[in-house]
PDB file of C-alpha atoms in Angstrom:
ATOM      1  CA  UNK A  13      30.496  99.187  13.830  1.00 46.00           C
ATOM      2  CA  UNK A  14      30.264  96.304  11.436  1.00 46.00           C
ATOM      3  CA  UNK A  15      27.122  94.743  12.887  1.00 50.00           C
ATOM      4  CA  UNK A  16      23.905  95.818  11.221  1.00 53.00           C
ATOM      5  CA  UNK A  17      21.499  97.859  13.311  1.00 59.00           C
ATOM      6  CA  UNK A  18      18.812  95.175  13.140  1.00 65.00           C
ATOM      7  CA  UNK A  19      20.956  92.600  14.958  1.00 87.00           C
ATOM      8  CA  UNK A  20      21.717  94.858  17.898  1.00 95.00           C
ATOM      9  CA  UNK A  21      19.103  95.475  20.589  1.00 97.00           C
ATOM     10  CA  UNK A  22      17.338  98.812  20.533  1.00 97.00           C
ATOM     11  CA  UNK A  23      18.689 101.153  23.188  1.00 98.00           C
ATOM     12  CA  UNK A  24      16.611 104.076  24.423  1.00 98.00           C
ATOM     13  CA  UNK A  25      18.250 107.258  25.643  1.00 98.00           C
ATOM     14  CA  UNK A  26      16.118 109.629  27.694  1.00 98.00           C
ATOM     15  CA  UNK A  27      16.977 113.325  27.649  1.00 98.00           C
ATOM     16  CA  UNK A  28      14.835 115.208  30.129  1.00 98.00           C
ATOM     17  CA  UNK A  29      14.810 118.937  30.740  1.00 98.00           C
ATOM     18  CA  UNK A  30      13.242 121.658  32.836  1.00 98.00           C
ATOM     19  CA  UNK A  31      14.025 125.329  32.273  1.00 98.00           C
ATOM     20  CA  UNK A  32      17.226 124.594  30.353  1.00 98.00           C
ATOM     21  CA  UNK A  33      16.778 126.739  27.234  1.00 97.00           C
ATOM     22  CA  UNK A  34      20.440 127.791  27.281  1.00 97.00           C
ATOM     23  CA  UNK A  35      21.806 124.246  27.549  1.00 98.00           C
ATOM     24  CA  UNK A  36      19.305 121.897  25.920  1.00 98.00           C
ATOM     25  CA  UNK A  37      20.568 122.369  22.349  1.00 98.00           C
ATOM     26  CA  UNK A  38      24.037 121.205  23.416  1.00 98.00           C
ATOM     27  CA  UNK A  39      22.526 118.171  25.148  1.00 98.00           C
ATOM     28  CA  UNK A  40      20.501 117.309  22.037  1.00 98.00           C
ATOM     29  CA  UNK A  41      23.574 117.651  19.825  1.00 98.00           C
ATOM     30  CA  UNK A  42      25.413 115.248  22.114  1.00 98.00           C
ATOM     31  CA  UNK A  43      22.573 112.742  21.981  1.00 98.00           C
ATOM     32  CA  UNK A  44      22.346 112.911  18.192  1.00 98.00           C
ATOM     33  CA  UNK A  45      26.125 112.418  17.902  1.00 98.00           C
ATOM     34  CA  UNK A  46      25.953 108.937  19.417  1.00 98.00           C
ATOM     35  CA  UNK A  47      27.096 106.242  17.006  1.00 97.00           C
ATOM     36  CA  UNK A  48      25.149 103.247  18.318  1.00 97.00           C
ATOM     37  CA  UNK A  49      23.178 102.145  15.247  1.00 95.00           C
ATOM     38  CA  UNK A  50      19.884 101.100  16.884  1.00 97.00           C
ATOM     39  CA  UNK A  51      19.291 104.094  19.147  1.00 98.00           C
ATOM     40  CA  UNK A  52      15.998 105.673  20.101  1.00 98.00           C
ATOM     41  CA  UNK A  53      16.218 109.116  21.716  1.00 98.00           C
ATOM     42  CA  UNK A  54      13.302 110.370  23.788  1.00 98.00           C
ATOM     43  CA  UNK A  55      13.466 114.099  24.512  1.00 98.00           C
ATOM     44  CA  UNK A  56      11.051 115.299  27.163  1.00 98.00           C
ATOM     45  CA  UNK A  57      10.408 118.684  28.715  1.00 98.00           C
ATOM     46  CA  UNK A  58       8.750 118.872  32.136  1.00 96.00           C
ATOM     47  CA  UNK A  59       6.514 121.907  31.470  1.00 96.00           C
ATOM     48  CA  UNK A  60       9.329 124.444  31.517  1.00 98.00           C
ATOM     49  CA  UNK A  61       8.360 128.053  32.093  1.00 97.00           C
ATOM     50  CA  UNK A  62      11.039 129.327  29.714  1.00 97.00           C
ATOM     51  CA  UNK A  63      11.481 128.554  26.005  1.00 96.00           C
ATOM     52  CA  UNK A  64      13.023 125.106  26.501  1.00 98.00           C
ATOM     53  CA  UNK A  65      10.371 123.222  24.532  1.00 98.00           C
ATOM     54  CA  UNK A  66      10.594 125.654  21.606  1.00 98.00           C
ATOM     55  CA  UNK A  67      14.377 125.201  21.538  1.00 98.00           C
ATOM     56  CA  UNK A  68      13.907 121.407  21.526  1.00 98.00           C
ATOM     57  CA  UNK A  69      11.497 121.658  18.604  1.00 98.00           C
ATOM     58  CA  UNK A  70      13.876 123.951  16.694  1.00 98.00           C
ATOM     59  CA  UNK A  71      16.837 121.618  17.256  1.00 98.00           C
ATOM     60  CA  UNK A  72      14.958 118.569  16.008  1.00 98.00           C
ATOM     61  CA  UNK A  73      12.907 120.118  13.221  1.00 97.00           C
ATOM     62  CA  UNK A  74      13.797 118.338  10.011  1.00 95.00           C
ATOM     63  CA  UNK A  75      16.084 115.781  11.694  1.00 97.00           C
ATOM     64  CA  UNK A  76      16.604 112.875   9.308  1.00 96.00           C
ATOM     65  CA  UNK A  77      19.578 111.141  10.852  1.00 96.00           C
ATOM     66  CA  UNK A  78      19.942 107.502  11.776  1.00 97.00           C
ATOM     67  CA  UNK A  79      18.260 107.604  15.194  1.00 98.00           C
ATOM     68  CA  UNK A  80      14.590 107.337  16.045  1.00 97.00           C
ATOM     69  CA  UNK A  81      13.705 110.528  17.928  1.00 98.00           C
ATOM     70  CA  UNK A  82      10.550 111.140  19.959  1.00 98.00           C
ATOM     71  CA  UNK A  83       9.643 114.467  21.571  1.00 97.00           C
ATOM     72  CA  UNK A  84       7.291 114.750  24.539  1.00 94.00           C
TER      73      UNK A  84
END
């Protein structure tokens, strides 16, 4: 894209999960691979009873890419 990220509207992507420890890392990788320059990604876990939230934290720990990422 040739347009700077400040001239494009912010787009928010919501990635929600519940008991998806085996699949959530793939979903996060897909979200982070998006190339829209002004993207906010909100990752939320709905009180999973497995290790989903821990997997989310591990996947995003140290992320320093171009997207704004929020974890709830």
